[in-house]
Tab-separated table of C-alpha atoms in Angstrom:
chain	number	residue	atom	x	y	z
A	258	SER	CA	3.286	15.905	-2.908
A	259	GLN	CA	-0.165	14.644	-2.942
A	260	GLN	CA	0.383	12.011	-0.153
A	261	GLY	CA	-2.087	11.856	2.649
A	262	GLU	CA	-1.272	12.572	6.205
A	263	GLU	CA	-2.925	10.653	8.798
A	264	ASP	CA	-3.911	12.169	12.156
A	265	PRO	CA	-3.355	11.287	14.968
A	266	GLN	CA	-0.138	9.263	14.490
A	267	ALA	CA	-1.222	7.024	17.318
A	268	LEU	CA	-4.436	6.365	19.120
A	269	SER	CA	-5.375	4.153	22.147
A	270	ILE	CA	-8.996	3.604	23.210
A	271	GLN	CA	-10.887	1.237	25.271
A	272	GLU	CA	-12.714	-1.642	23.598
A	273	GLY	CA	-16.185	-0.841	22.536
A	274	GLU	CA	-15.327	2.909	21.901
A	275	ASN	CA	-15.364	4.422	18.627
A	276	ALA	CA	-12.042	5.208	16.875
A	277	THR	CA	-11.714	8.151	14.494
A	278	MET	CA	-8.666	8.742	12.126
A	279	ASN	CA	-8.204	11.432	9.915
A	280	CYS	CA	-6.355	11.923	6.584
A	281	SER	CA	-5.516	15.156	4.786
A	282	TYR	CA	-4.178	15.349	1.406
A	283	LYS	CA	-2.897	18.258	-1.014
A	284	THR	CA	-3.832	17.765	-4.601
A	285	SER	CA	-7.006	16.872	-6.223
A	286	ILE	CA	-7.984	13.236	-6.422
A	287	ASN	CA	-10.044	10.619	-8.136
A	288	ASN	CA	-10.492	8.274	-5.133
A	289	LEU	CA	-9.213	7.859	-1.629
A	290	GLN	CA	-8.684	4.548	-0.002
A	291	TRP	CA	-8.245	3.290	3.466
A	292	TYR	CA	-5.942	0.254	4.253
A	293	ARG	CA	-5.227	-1.736	7.355
A	294	GLN	CA	-1.815	-3.305	8.331
A	295	ASN	CA	-1.342	-5.695	11.318
A	296	SER	CA	2.016	-5.581	12.632
A	297	GLY	CA	4.434	-7.078	10.457
A	298	ARG	CA	1.777	-8.181	8.012
A	299	GLY	CA	0.318	-7.105	4.395
A	300	LEU	CA	-1.926	-4.344	3.554
A	301	VAL	CA	-5.666	-5.094	3.534
A	302	HIS	CA	-7.902	-2.986	1.487
A	303	LEU	CA	-10.729	-1.632	3.768
A	304	ILE	CA	-12.634	0.813	1.644
A	305	LEU	CA	-12.578	3.123	-1.278
A	306	ILE	CA	-14.493	6.430	-1.700
A	307	ARG	CA	-14.617	8.466	-4.862
A	308	SER	CA	-14.112	12.196	-5.228
A	309	ASN	CA	-18.013	12.689	-6.022
A	310	GLU	CA	-19.112	10.694	-2.798
A	311	ARG	CA	-19.253	12.193	0.653
A	312	GLU	CA	-19.846	9.305	3.017
A	313	LYS	CA	-19.376	5.384	2.544
A	314	HIS	CA	-20.131	2.669	4.985
A	315	SER	CA	-18.764	-0.799	5.290
A	316	GLY	CA	-19.891	-2.735	8.324
A	317	ARG	CA	-18.494	-1.059	11.343
A	318	LEU	CA	-16.469	1.334	8.989
A	319	ARG	CA	-17.564	4.768	8.038
A	320	VAL	CA	-15.625	6.932	5.878
A	321	THR	CA	-16.345	10.549	4.935
A	322	LEU	CA	-14.699	12.614	2.350
A	323	ASP	CA	-14.600	16.414	2.053
A	324	THR	CA	-12.854	17.385	-1.109
A	325	SER	CA	-13.199	21.249	-0.341
A	326	LYS	CA	-11.072	20.747	2.801
A	327	LYS	CA	-9.008	17.954	1.114
A	328	SER	CA	-9.617	15.672	4.009
A	329	SER	CA	-11.151	12.413	4.894
A	330	SER	CA	-11.982	10.441	7.986
A	331	LEU	CA	-12.320	6.858	9.038
A	332	LEU	CA	-14.532	5.842	11.808
A	333	ILE	CA	-14.511	2.334	13.547
A	334	THR	CA	-17.456	1.878	15.537
A	335	ALA	CA	-17.685	-0.316	18.533
A	336	SER	CA	-13.841	-1.201	18.373
A	337	ARG	CA	-12.627	-4.593	19.117
A	338	ALA	CA	-9.041	-5.930	20.162
A	339	ALA	CA	-8.755	-7.222	16.591
A	340	ASP	CA	-8.951	-3.655	15.344
A	341	THR	CA	-5.576	-3.051	16.712
A	342	ALA	CA	-3.452	-2.234	13.683
A	343	SER	CA	-2.004	0.584	11.673
A	344	TYR	CA	-4.531	2.516	9.373
A	345	PHE	CA	-3.145	4.121	6.161
A	346	CYS	CA	-5.074	6.348	3.697
A	347	ALA	CA	-3.999	6.423	0.231
A	348	THR	CA	-4.706	8.827	-2.686
A	349	ASP	CA	-4.367	8.696	-6.351
A	350	ALA	CA	-4.222	11.506	-8.791
A	351	ASP	CA	-5.555	12.274	-12.190
A	352	ARG	CA	-4.432	9.963	-14.944
A	353	ASP	CA	-2.073	8.186	-12.536
A	354	ASP	CA	-2.720	4.617	-11.214
A	355	LYS	CA	-0.416	4.581	-8.483
A	356	ILE	CA	-1.526	5.347	-4.969
A	357	ILE	CA	0.509	7.314	-2.490
A	358	PHE	CA	0.202	6.327	1.232
A	359	GLY	CA	0.196	8.511	4.263
A	360	LYS	CA	2.302	7.713	7.377
A	361	GLY	CA	-0.702	5.823	9.047
A	362	THR	CA	-2.304	5.870	12.323
A	363	ARG	CA	-1.347	3.336	14.864
A	364	LEU	CA	-4.484	2.296	16.538
A	365	HIS	CA	-4.447	0.287	19.846
A	366	ILE	CA	-7.572	-1.000	21.396
A	367	LEU	CA	-7.077	-1.583	25.130
A	368	PRO	CA	-9.047	-4.629	26.756
B	294	GLU	CA	-10.422	-13.722	-6.799
B	295	PRO	CA	-7.348	-15.729	-5.543
B	296	GLU	CA	-5.287	-13.665	-3.141
B	297	VAL	CA	-1.907	-12.401	-4.252
B	298	THR	CA	0.953	-14.524	-2.953
B	299	GLN	CA	4.582	-13.301	-2.508
B	300	THR	CA	7.596	-15.413	-2.336
B	301	PRO	CA	9.594	-15.853	-0.247
B	302	SER	CA	7.998	-14.476	2.868
B	303	HIS	CA	11.505	-13.840	4.341
B	304	GLN	CA	14.817	-13.530	2.697
B	305	VAL	CA	18.164	-12.699	4.121
B	306	THR	CA	20.936	-12.100	1.867
B	307	GLN	CA	24.488	-10.643	1.889
B	308	MET	CA	25.074	-6.975	0.723
B	309	GLY	CA	25.912	-6.995	-2.922
B	310	GLN	CA	24.009	-10.128	-3.636
B	311	GLU	CA	21.219	-10.200	-6.332
B	312	VAL	CA	17.682	-11.024	-4.997
B	313	ILE	CA	14.541	-11.798	-6.870
B	314	LEU	CA	11.222	-11.304	-5.269
B	315	ARG	CA	8.218	-13.143	-6.631
B	316	CYS	CA	4.494	-12.472	-6.870
B	317	VAL	CA	1.718	-14.697	-8.162
B	318	PRO	CA	-0.976	-15.097	-9.356
B	319	ILE	CA	-1.248	-12.225	-11.728
B	320	SER	CA	-2.978	-13.698	-14.755
B	321	ASN	CA	-5.833	-11.696	-16.199
B	322	HIS	CA	-4.672	-8.589	-14.707
B	323	LEU	CA	-2.835	-5.753	-16.491
B	324	TYR	CA	-1.828	-3.356	-13.625
B	325	PHE	CA	0.869	-4.347	-11.148
B	326	TYR	CA	2.921	-2.454	-8.667
B	327	TRP	CA	5.680	-2.759	-6.327
B	328	TYR	CA	5.781	-0.992	-2.996
B	329	ARG	CA	8.266	-1.203	-0.066
B	330	GLN	CA	8.126	-0.302	3.521
B	331	ILE	CA	11.163	0.198	5.716
B	332	LEU	CA	10.412	-0.930	9.141
B	333	GLY	CA	8.384	1.563	11.130
B	334	GLN	CA	8.073	3.902	7.965
B	335	LYS	CA	5.504	4.597	5.509
B	336	VAL	CA	4.524	2.564	2.481
B	337	GLU	CA	6.545	3.847	-0.569
B	338	PHE	CA	5.872	3.413	-4.383
B	339	LEU	CA	8.464	1.723	-6.243
B	340	VAL	CA	7.017	1.047	-9.826
B	341	SER	CA	3.940	0.437	-11.903
B	342	PHE	CA	3.702	-2.117	-14.665
B	343	TYR	CA	1.227	-2.019	-17.052
B	344	ASN	CA	0.704	-4.247	-20.144
B	345	ASN	CA	3.939	-5.827	-19.791
B	346	GLU	CA	5.859	-2.280	-19.444
B	347	ILE	CA	7.113	-0.170	-16.862
B	348	SER	CA	4.367	2.806	-16.761
B	349	GLU	CA	5.985	4.807	-13.932
B	350	LYS	CA	8.850	4.515	-11.380
B	351	SER	CA	9.927	6.310	-8.372
B	352	GLU	CA	13.198	8.055	-7.599
B	353	ILE	CA	13.821	4.829	-5.274
B	354	PHE	CA	13.656	2.789	-8.403
B	355	ASP	CA	17.077	3.274	-9.779
B	356	ASP	CA	19.276	1.091	-12.056
B	357	GLN	CA	19.653	-1.683	-9.369
B	358	PHE	CA	16.126	-2.394	-9.734
B	359	SER	CA	14.139	-4.167	-12.371
B	360	VAL	CA	10.783	-5.663	-12.969
B	361	GLU	CA	9.744	-8.516	-15.239
B	362	ARG	CA	6.745	-10.701	-16.120
B	363	PRO	CA	8.711	-13.611	-17.086
B	364	ASP	CA	5.527	-15.763	-17.914
B	365	GLY	CA	1.806	-15.398	-17.695
B	366	SER	CA	1.618	-15.785	-14.030
B	367	ASN	CA	4.603	-14.366	-12.222
B	368	PHE	CA	5.705	-10.651	-11.538
B	369	THR	CA	9.300	-10.234	-10.169
B	370	LEU	CA	11.306	-7.527	-8.715
B	371	LYS	CA	15.056	-8.007	-9.038
B	372	ILE	CA	17.465	-6.041	-6.958
B	373	ARG	CA	20.895	-6.462	-8.612
B	374	SER	CA	23.329	-5.717	-5.904
B	375	THR	CA	21.685	-5.212	-2.570
B	376	LYS	CA	22.660	-2.495	-0.248
B	377	LEU	CA	21.914	-2.515	3.679
B	378	GLU	CA	19.450	0.286	3.073
B	379	ASP	CA	17.222	-2.060	0.684
B	380	SER	CA	16.315	-4.027	3.984
B	381	ALA	CA	12.429	-3.453	4.096
B	382	MET	CA	9.049	-5.311	3.553
B	383	TYR	CA	8.401	-5.401	-0.291
B	384	PHE	CA	4.643	-5.505	-1.446
B	385	CYS	CA	3.438	-6.166	-4.776
B	386	ALA	CA	-0.157	-5.433	-5.649
B	387	ARG	CA	-2.566	-5.514	-8.493
B	388	GLY	CA	-5.437	-3.519	-9.239
B	389	THR	CA	-6.278	0.156	-10.329
B	390	SER	CA	-6.739	3.369	-8.319
B	391	VAL	CA	-10.429	3.277	-9.586
B	392	TYR	CA	-11.263	-0.025	-7.867
B	393	GLY	CA	-8.564	-0.420	-5.234
B	394	TYR	CA	-5.584	-2.744	-5.025
B	395	THR	CA	-5.041	-6.271	-3.698
B	396	PHE	CA	-1.899	-6.415	-1.896
B	397	GLY	CA	0.306	-9.463	-1.369
B	398	SER	CA	1.491	-10.542	2.269
B	399	GLY	CA	4.952	-9.118	1.605
B	400	THR	CA	8.548	-10.302	1.469
B	401	ARG	CA	10.781	-9.248	4.284
B	402	LEU	CA	14.246	-8.674	2.875
B	403	THR	CA	17.114	-8.396	5.404
B	404	VAL	CA	20.376	-7.275	3.845
B	405	VAL	CA	23.311	-8.182	6.187
């Protein structure tokens, strides 16, 4: 299976701290994407990083990709209460438009 | 781009009944997908639909499932005879793996 696996499964941090979530996958990819899901809601696309990129930023989000280790990390800086959600990485595969999701990291920001 | 809207947001149905989940708008897009998420579990791929045909389906997408694009703007998922284990959130999406997906807000299906 090429699915991503996030780590940790759950993370609680104080508001203002940085949150780091990791994702590992098994096969070669074209792209890796991160999504956020608030409880019981839809999936929101956060950022896409291509296999030839090593780092990407979007606002308070920083994503890294290490294709040699088949891993990615999502860093959320200066966390806010509104960042409380589940975060999923999703990977594609060559000649394949579907994406496969990992099990997600549940992030809880403590006030 | 307009958001992807799914209807209904919540549906309760009797076991064995047929349900149709709808996704709009999809005009001017070629790639569509259905995913489902059983409560508390990961998001699972069901089917991809390209150029009005199924391009790939998962093991979950058995003969009880079908997808259609009945007109230029709707994309539907039909479950012919629902089972208790079909209870889940169902998400449609448009896009490609190259540029990322836009997901709908989901339909929560409860089979009783």
